[in-house]
XYZ file of C-alpha atoms in Angstrom:
521
model
C -26.366 30.602 -13.777
C -26.571 26.878 -14.401
C -29.621 26.538 -12.189
C -30.435 23.104 -13.563
C -27.296 21.785 -11.857
C -28.009 23.341 -8.473
C -29.135 20.837 -5.804
C -32.737 21.409 -4.804
C -31.872 22.162 -1.167
C -29.401 24.903 -2.129
C -31.702 26.705 -4.566
C -33.456 28.786 -1.831
C -30.171 30.543 -1.031
C -29.747 31.935 -4.540
C -30.545 35.587 -5.189
C -30.692 37.657 -8.377
C -27.654 39.818 -9.041
C -29.686 42.878 -10.183
C -26.736 43.731 -12.416
C -28.402 46.677 -14.155
C -28.893 48.387 -10.788
C -25.185 48.843 -10.085
C -24.400 52.550 -10.074
C -21.487 54.298 -11.795
C -19.939 54.690 -8.326
C -20.168 50.916 -7.819
C -18.291 50.286 -11.058
C -15.738 52.940 -10.076
C -15.118 51.238 -6.719
C -14.567 47.902 -8.486
C -12.207 49.506 -11.000
C -10.214 51.298 -8.305
C -9.811 48.216 -6.100
C -8.828 45.909 -8.948
C -6.294 48.309 -10.425
C -4.810 49.084 -7.027
C -4.642 45.429 -6.018
C -3.054 44.330 -9.282
C -0.448 47.028 -8.761
C 0.113 45.920 -5.151
C 0.025 42.148 -5.627
C 2.594 41.796 -8.381
C 5.310 39.584 -6.881
C 3.488 39.371 -3.533
C 0.614 37.029 -4.379
C 0.723 33.329 -5.190
C 2.060 33.079 -8.786
C -1.225 31.645 -10.023
C -3.376 34.551 -8.847
C -2.734 36.971 -11.727
C -3.006 34.144 -14.255
C -6.227 32.973 -12.632
C -7.682 36.469 -12.738
C -7.175 36.520 -16.491
C -8.677 33.042 -16.891
C -11.892 34.075 -15.133
C -12.429 36.777 -17.758
C -12.761 39.538 -15.165
C -11.393 42.976 -15.972
C -11.178 46.228 -14.040
C -13.514 48.318 -16.164
C -16.846 46.883 -15.025
C -18.225 44.707 -12.292
C -18.386 41.054 -13.359
C -21.630 39.374 -14.287
C -21.948 36.287 -12.079
C -23.723 34.273 -14.746
C -21.033 35.078 -17.304
C -18.304 34.038 -14.861
C -19.594 30.467 -14.994
C -18.710 30.210 -18.673
C -15.100 31.158 -17.925
C -14.741 28.978 -14.815
C -16.307 25.857 -16.317
C -12.901 24.630 -17.555
C -11.696 24.456 -13.932
C -14.763 22.482 -12.830
C -16.541 25.428 -11.227
C -19.695 27.446 -11.709
C -20.898 30.568 -9.913
C -24.135 31.387 -8.112
C -25.295 34.780 -6.878
C -26.264 35.009 -3.192
C -27.396 37.817 -0.917
C -24.492 38.540 1.441
C -23.926 36.084 4.278
C -25.529 32.669 3.897
C -25.542 29.847 6.479
C -22.147 28.200 6.797
C -23.429 24.759 5.853
C -24.925 26.152 2.629
C -21.734 28.116 1.867
C -19.647 24.960 2.179
C -22.206 22.769 0.418
C -22.099 25.044 -2.632
C -18.317 24.747 -2.754
C -18.385 21.001 -2.187
C -20.534 20.827 -5.330
C -18.090 22.977 -7.301
C -20.146 26.171 -7.091
C -18.705 29.468 -5.879
C -21.343 31.516 -4.021
C -20.827 35.173 -4.934
C -22.259 37.879 -2.691
C -23.377 40.445 -5.242
C -23.407 43.629 -3.183
C -20.361 45.885 -3.321
C -18.713 47.872 -0.564
C -19.271 51.597 -0.188
C -16.514 54.075 -1.010
C -15.831 54.594 2.697
C -15.350 50.847 3.163
C -12.866 50.306 0.345
C -10.014 49.433 2.712
C -12.026 46.765 4.534
C -15.597 45.640 3.961
C -17.638 44.501 6.992
C -19.651 42.129 4.809
C -18.952 39.665 1.984
C -19.182 41.435 -1.339
C -18.495 40.842 -5.001
C -14.943 42.183 -4.720
C -14.139 39.578 -2.086
C -15.892 36.664 -3.784
C -15.096 37.364 -7.437
C -11.715 39.087 -7.287
C -10.580 37.212 -4.161
C -11.804 33.620 -4.459
C -12.413 32.995 -8.156
C -8.878 33.437 -9.583
C -7.209 30.936 -7.232
C -9.926 28.355 -7.977
C -8.547 28.124 -11.500
C -5.482 26.376 -10.002
C -6.246 22.604 -10.032
C -4.530 21.806 -6.722
C -6.142 24.665 -4.834
C -9.485 23.975 -6.513
C -9.502 20.445 -5.086
C -8.679 21.761 -1.612
C -11.569 24.237 -1.617
C -14.000 21.557 -2.810
C -12.706 19.309 -0.033
C -13.301 22.106 2.480
C -16.821 22.382 1.113
C -17.487 18.687 1.538
C -16.187 18.727 5.121
C -18.083 21.898 6.027
C -21.320 20.440 4.718
C -20.819 17.414 6.994
C -19.830 19.434 10.088
C -22.247 19.738 12.996
C -23.308 23.139 14.346
C -24.795 23.806 17.773
C -28.356 25.129 17.809
C -27.196 28.424 19.401
C -24.986 29.088 16.384
C -28.045 29.470 14.163
C -29.224 32.486 16.213
C -25.687 33.891 16.240
C -25.523 33.683 12.440
C -28.849 35.484 12.055
C -27.612 38.335 14.263
C -24.321 38.597 12.352
C -26.083 38.700 8.988
C -28.302 41.487 10.259
C -25.244 43.460 11.394
C -23.579 43.249 7.983
C -26.784 44.435 6.301
C -27.108 47.389 8.690
C -23.449 48.418 8.306
C -23.613 48.439 4.520
C -26.925 50.353 4.463
C -26.186 53.997 3.766
C -29.336 55.009 5.663
C -28.478 53.172 8.909
C -28.189 55.362 11.986
C -25.503 55.045 14.663
C -28.190 53.774 17.032
C -29.256 51.027 14.594
C -25.657 49.914 14.100
C -25.052 49.883 17.871
C -28.207 47.826 18.423
C -27.190 45.324 15.754
C -23.710 45.005 17.269
C -25.221 44.448 20.715
C -27.459 41.720 19.292
C -24.401 39.954 17.840
C -22.569 40.058 21.182
C -25.652 38.751 23.006
C -26.147 35.891 20.526
C -22.464 34.915 20.594
C -22.555 34.798 24.400
C -25.107 31.988 24.153
C -22.827 29.822 22.008
C -21.002 27.220 24.078
C -18.396 24.652 23.118
C -16.438 24.527 19.874
C -18.524 22.791 17.243
C -17.262 20.964 14.188
C -18.667 23.736 12.009
C -16.646 26.302 13.954
C -13.511 24.217 13.586
C -13.865 23.845 9.816
C -14.736 27.541 9.476
C -11.723 28.568 11.552
C -9.260 26.552 9.489
C -10.941 27.858 6.314
C -10.473 31.383 7.680
C -6.738 30.952 8.397
C -6.106 29.318 5.015
C -8.508 29.874 2.116
C -9.630 33.274 3.429
C -6.524 34.730 5.110
C -3.712 32.351 4.278
C -0.084 32.969 3.393
C 2.110 30.363 1.713
C 5.795 29.527 1.384
C 8.606 30.804 3.566
C 7.419 32.242 6.887
C 9.985 35.051 6.557
C 8.985 35.935 3.000
C 5.513 34.512 2.321
C 3.153 34.995 -0.601
C -0.578 35.730 -0.381
C -3.168 33.165 -1.447
C -6.155 33.857 0.883
C -9.134 35.563 -0.742
C -9.669 37.950 2.173
C -6.153 39.274 1.670
C -6.156 39.231 -2.130
C -9.402 41.209 -2.346
C -8.650 43.818 0.307
C -6.784 46.978 -0.611
C -5.834 47.404 3.029
C -5.107 43.813 4.059
C -3.087 42.911 0.966
C -0.532 45.526 1.973
C -0.876 45.299 5.744
C -0.500 41.502 5.935
C 3.111 41.464 4.742
C 4.329 44.116 7.168
C 6.118 43.416 10.445
C 3.048 44.581 12.373
C 1.406 41.233 11.557
C 2.782 38.172 13.358
C 3.360 35.225 11.005
C 3.103 31.698 12.427
C 4.140 28.520 10.620
C 0.829 26.769 10.031
C -0.041 24.210 12.671
C -3.525 22.704 12.899
C -3.767 22.891 16.695
C -2.447 26.440 16.835
C -4.821 27.576 14.104
C -7.810 25.965 15.852
C -6.912 27.758 19.078
C -6.558 31.171 17.395
C -9.812 33.130 17.224
C -10.506 35.175 14.135
C -11.772 38.766 14.066
C -14.241 39.376 11.253
C -14.450 43.137 11.792
C -10.816 44.306 11.716
C -7.574 43.682 9.878
C -5.785 40.604 11.156
C -3.012 40.952 13.731
C -1.612 37.460 13.134
C -1.631 35.060 10.201
C -0.508 31.515 9.379
C 1.931 30.524 6.653
C 1.333 27.108 5.095
C 4.375 25.394 3.582
C 2.518 24.319 0.431
C -0.875 23.015 -0.627
C 0.139 19.425 0.176
C 0.549 20.483 3.813
C -2.940 21.978 3.738
C -4.327 18.712 2.358
C -2.676 16.855 5.239
C -4.330 19.241 7.727
C -7.740 18.569 6.167
C -7.134 14.820 6.462
C -6.487 15.220 10.184
C -9.489 17.506 10.651
C -11.775 14.976 8.963
C -10.501 12.154 11.183
C -11.829 14.072 14.206
C -15.312 14.655 12.811
C -18.447 12.663 13.546
C -18.793 11.725 9.884
C -15.535 9.784 10.238
C -15.533 8.785 13.905
C -19.151 7.810 14.518
C -19.992 6.362 17.946
C -21.925 7.734 20.899
C -19.956 11.005 21.009
C -21.143 11.707 17.466
C -24.765 11.092 18.448
C -24.272 13.734 21.155
C -23.186 16.189 18.456
C -26.316 15.410 16.461
C -28.471 15.978 19.548
C -26.742 19.299 20.321
C -27.296 20.509 16.761
C -31.078 20.375 17.074
C -31.284 19.801 13.337
C -31.654 16.978 10.863
C -28.883 14.370 10.999
C -28.009 10.996 9.528
C -27.056 8.029 11.736
C -25.345 5.436 9.563
C -25.180 1.846 10.806
C -22.698 -0.916 10.007
C -24.999 -2.508 7.425
C -25.015 0.732 5.432
C -28.580 1.712 6.294
C -29.341 5.248 7.530
C -31.712 6.743 10.078
C -32.481 10.322 9.089
C -34.211 12.825 11.356
C -33.837 15.302 14.206
C -32.554 13.409 17.259
C -34.975 14.176 20.107
C -33.294 12.465 23.026
C -30.422 10.160 23.886
C -30.085 7.939 26.970
C -26.776 6.239 27.839
C -26.335 3.263 30.160
C -23.283 0.991 30.658
C -22.072 1.397 27.074
C -25.589 1.095 25.643
C -27.406 4.022 24.061
C -31.048 4.685 23.168
C -31.622 7.243 20.401
C -35.105 8.712 19.970
C -36.775 10.573 17.110
C -40.220 12.103 16.795
C -40.021 11.447 13.063
C -37.385 9.319 11.404
C -36.791 7.830 7.963
C -34.989 4.536 7.496
C -32.983 4.494 4.262
C -32.105 1.016 2.977
C -30.741 0.670 -0.573
C -32.876 3.561 -1.757
C -36.014 2.334 0.014
C -37.482 4.887 2.417
C -39.546 3.889 5.453
C -41.181 6.571 7.609
C -41.105 5.913 11.356
C -42.870 7.969 14.037
C -41.927 8.075 17.726
C -39.076 5.752 16.887
C -36.211 4.452 18.986
C -32.877 2.815 18.158
C -31.258 0.900 21.022
C -27.579 0.172 20.353
C -26.210 -2.483 22.690
C -22.629 -3.042 23.744
C -22.863 -6.810 23.439
C -25.023 -9.603 22.002
C -28.723 -8.694 22.042
C -30.029 -11.679 23.978
C -27.205 -11.539 26.529
C -27.874 -7.902 27.346
C -31.646 -8.222 27.468
C -31.318 -11.189 29.812
C -29.942 -8.850 32.484
C -32.092 -6.554 34.616
C -30.348 -3.425 33.362
C -32.881 -2.839 30.563
C -36.554 -3.686 30.965
C -38.836 -3.566 27.971
C -42.227 -4.725 26.805
C -43.606 -4.734 23.282
C -44.721 -6.728 20.284
C -41.876 -8.434 18.421
C -42.274 -7.987 14.646
C -38.874 -9.255 13.528
C -36.043 -11.070 15.254
C -32.642 -12.135 13.941
C -29.264 -12.721 15.550
C -28.292 -9.123 14.729
C -31.544 -7.204 15.151
C -34.745 -7.168 17.161
C -37.669 -4.976 16.072
C -40.689 -4.235 18.217
C -43.872 -2.142 18.102
C -45.900 -0.461 20.883
C -42.901 -0.502 23.183
C -42.437 0.481 26.820
C -38.807 0.577 27.881
C -37.289 1.395 31.273
C -33.724 2.679 31.169
C -31.733 4.824 33.592
C -34.890 5.441 35.653
C -36.842 6.636 32.620
C -40.075 5.028 31.399
C -40.239 5.596 27.645
C -43.101 4.765 25.324
C -42.265 4.229 21.653
C -44.301 3.309 18.600
C -41.378 1.325 17.169
C -38.004 0.229 18.464
C -34.972 -1.309 16.801
C -32.449 -3.137 18.973
C -29.038 -3.832 17.481
C -25.471 -4.571 18.407
C -23.719 -1.945 16.333
C -20.810 0.491 16.397
C -22.423 3.417 14.469
C -19.531 4.110 12.047
C -20.752 7.547 10.901
C -23.022 10.411 11.959
C -23.363 13.665 10.020
C -25.738 16.611 9.631
C -28.365 16.528 6.927
C -28.722 13.606 4.553
C -27.315 12.214 1.332
C -30.858 11.529 0.104
C -31.919 14.617 -1.816
C -35.667 14.094 -1.334
C -35.186 14.027 2.439
C -33.268 17.296 2.661
C -35.117 19.896 4.693
C -35.823 22.764 2.315
C -35.470 26.188 3.868
C -37.718 29.075 2.937
C -36.527 31.073 -0.085
C -33.950 33.684 0.829
C -35.379 37.056 1.806
C -33.234 39.589 0.013
C -32.622 42.565 2.282
C -31.569 45.304 -0.080
C -32.092 48.972 -0.657
C -32.906 50.218 -4.120
C -29.714 51.672 -5.565
C -30.383 55.369 -5.950
C -27.885 57.468 -7.873
C -26.069 60.012 -5.738
C -25.039 63.481 -6.821
C -21.680 62.033 -7.905
C -23.019 59.206 -10.065
C -23.896 61.187 -13.218
C -20.390 62.607 -13.251
C -18.811 59.178 -12.674
C -20.843 58.013 -15.665
C -19.722 60.944 -17.773
C -16.049 60.374 -16.932
C -16.405 56.694 -17.832
C -17.969 57.512 -21.197
C -15.276 60.028 -22.037
C -12.553 57.579 -21.010
C -14.012 54.826 -23.201
C -14.383 57.240 -26.112
C -10.798 58.441 -25.721
C -12.085 62.016 -25.433
C -10.706 64.777 -23.234
C -12.190 65.297 -19.784
C -10.555 68.675 -19.195
C -13.725 70.686 -19.751
C -15.556 68.954 -16.870
C -12.741 69.065 -14.304
C -13.555 72.612 -13.051
C -17.159 71.512 -12.453
C -15.987 68.461 -10.551
C -13.689 70.543 -8.365
C -16.523 72.966 -7.669
C -19.583 70.745 -7.324
C -17.968 67.459 -6.210
C -15.348 68.837 -3.871
C -15.428 65.832 -1.495
C -15.568 63.080 -4.153
C -11.972 61.876 -3.901
C -12.472 58.745 -6.017
C -14.052 60.764 -8.816
C -11.124 63.158 -8.698
C -8.663 60.237 -8.861
C -10.344 59.082 -12.072
C -9.973 62.604 -13.455
C -6.319 62.778 -12.399
C -5.672 59.657 -14.456
C -7.022 61.311 -17.639
C -6.526 65.066 -17.334
C -4.329 66.697 -19.995
C -3.993 70.274 -18.727
C -1.057 70.665 -16.335
C -2.899 73.456 -14.521
C -5.972 71.281 -13.943
C -3.747 68.389 -12.940
C -2.113 70.486 -10.232
C -5.511 71.697 -9.041
C -6.669 68.101 -8.689
C -3.502 67.128 -6.817
C -3.881 70.058 -4.408
C -7.522 69.173 -3.725
C -6.687 65.513 -3.189
C -3.880 66.442 -0.818
C -6.435 68.384 1.206
C -8.804 65.394 1.227
C -5.992 63.121 2.443
C -5.995 65.058 5.687
C -9.671 64.334 6.378
C -9.221 60.674 7.428
C -6.603 57.976 7.819
C -8.251 55.742 5.214
C -8.404 58.530 2.640
C -4.784 59.371 3.334
C -3.756 55.788 2.574
C -6.013 55.295 -0.450
C -5.203 58.587 -2.137
C -1.507 58.120 -1.412
C -1.560 54.685 -3.009
C -3.480 56.038 -5.982
C -0.712 58.619 -6.409
C 1.818 55.769 -6.450
C -0.257 53.902 -9.030
C -0.419 56.997 -11.251
C 3.235 57.896 -10.590
C 2.306 61.251 -9.088
């Protein structure tokens, strides 16, 4: 990874890939999904997808190395960073806004091949990376990243994210009990119930979901797939083009009103006309955000976020900090911080117990009325600004004591979460990687043996009887054998066993049936 290029505030979200700990089963799952998807997506995916897959250097035989992917993606203006599953939305978008693809390095279990409940390397590498090699789409995803990094969340969303991340970890843990999964699901529902309103972060994430993640493109009656969630899913890539999924012509308002389901295959999708139409939608989305609109309503978003925000004034100076309180009166607004930093042409001034009073009219005219009463020591006075220390101000029935106060007639052109000043970014604690040591199962040595024989071009016939006897339920292992077996008798034995396994679950029935199609059985 090009860690020297990673912004300091994003570094804590990076996790090692632990590449050498992938098991033979993990590599087999990757191989199966890639081969099946390539077979399925021919003529159904955006024309650039297959070309992009080749340009990234990924192949079906082994899981990709995230660090090595950077070397292949550099020509498209991208690098890759390994992360541990779900990361906060603002960090996810910030990575992309900086031209870095965050790659969740875990891989789905065999039983979750059709649909993974958590981000994994199949989704990130095989889903997102190829389309990023297309210049037009690459610019759109970076633009999404820049908007997402400047989108306000509500404080309740932070708790909801933590609960959701825990659920994905529990579901992918082979040792999790039904009770643990149920408890994690209940925690997600409880946390989501506390989230009110529809924050900017939710809006950006929802449009990202219906486009970059689960988008279709072209003719609504005969669309092509370009969304990573569809491209990387063996189940969704086939399901999404059937008549059971309702296809809507993409419309920004309709997409914003349509809730996504992160745990099941989608029942409805949106078809964008082309990437220019998606760019237009992003332009409109940005126009609605606090970073573009500014004003008192944007200060309210900063207050609701409960996190660090930047208030940018007309003269280009910033006030950076966590907004503690806001008081409105007749078009005037008082913003308060416990700790605030004034940023003026690179000069940083720390302010404690600070207030910024924005007036809807000339300073002296407003202060001459009885609406706002204040007392303090004037330290600077101009036609545009009045600065005081040791201030007592009475506003809307509140008596407020401040160490410093700025009074300005201003329109507040922009407000956004975080800061553009790298040294002021709040650094989170390093990511705690929740992972189980990858222990080889009873099937792994045989998966490894089949791989070695395949790469050597040697016959596998002598081990097939052992696989049928000692690995009777290992359908994926048997599929790999069916691909290579030479004896017609052993081939028929494998087919009969696999037909029996198809009857054990709906997902096995679909996956084994599609493997038969791939192998022309």
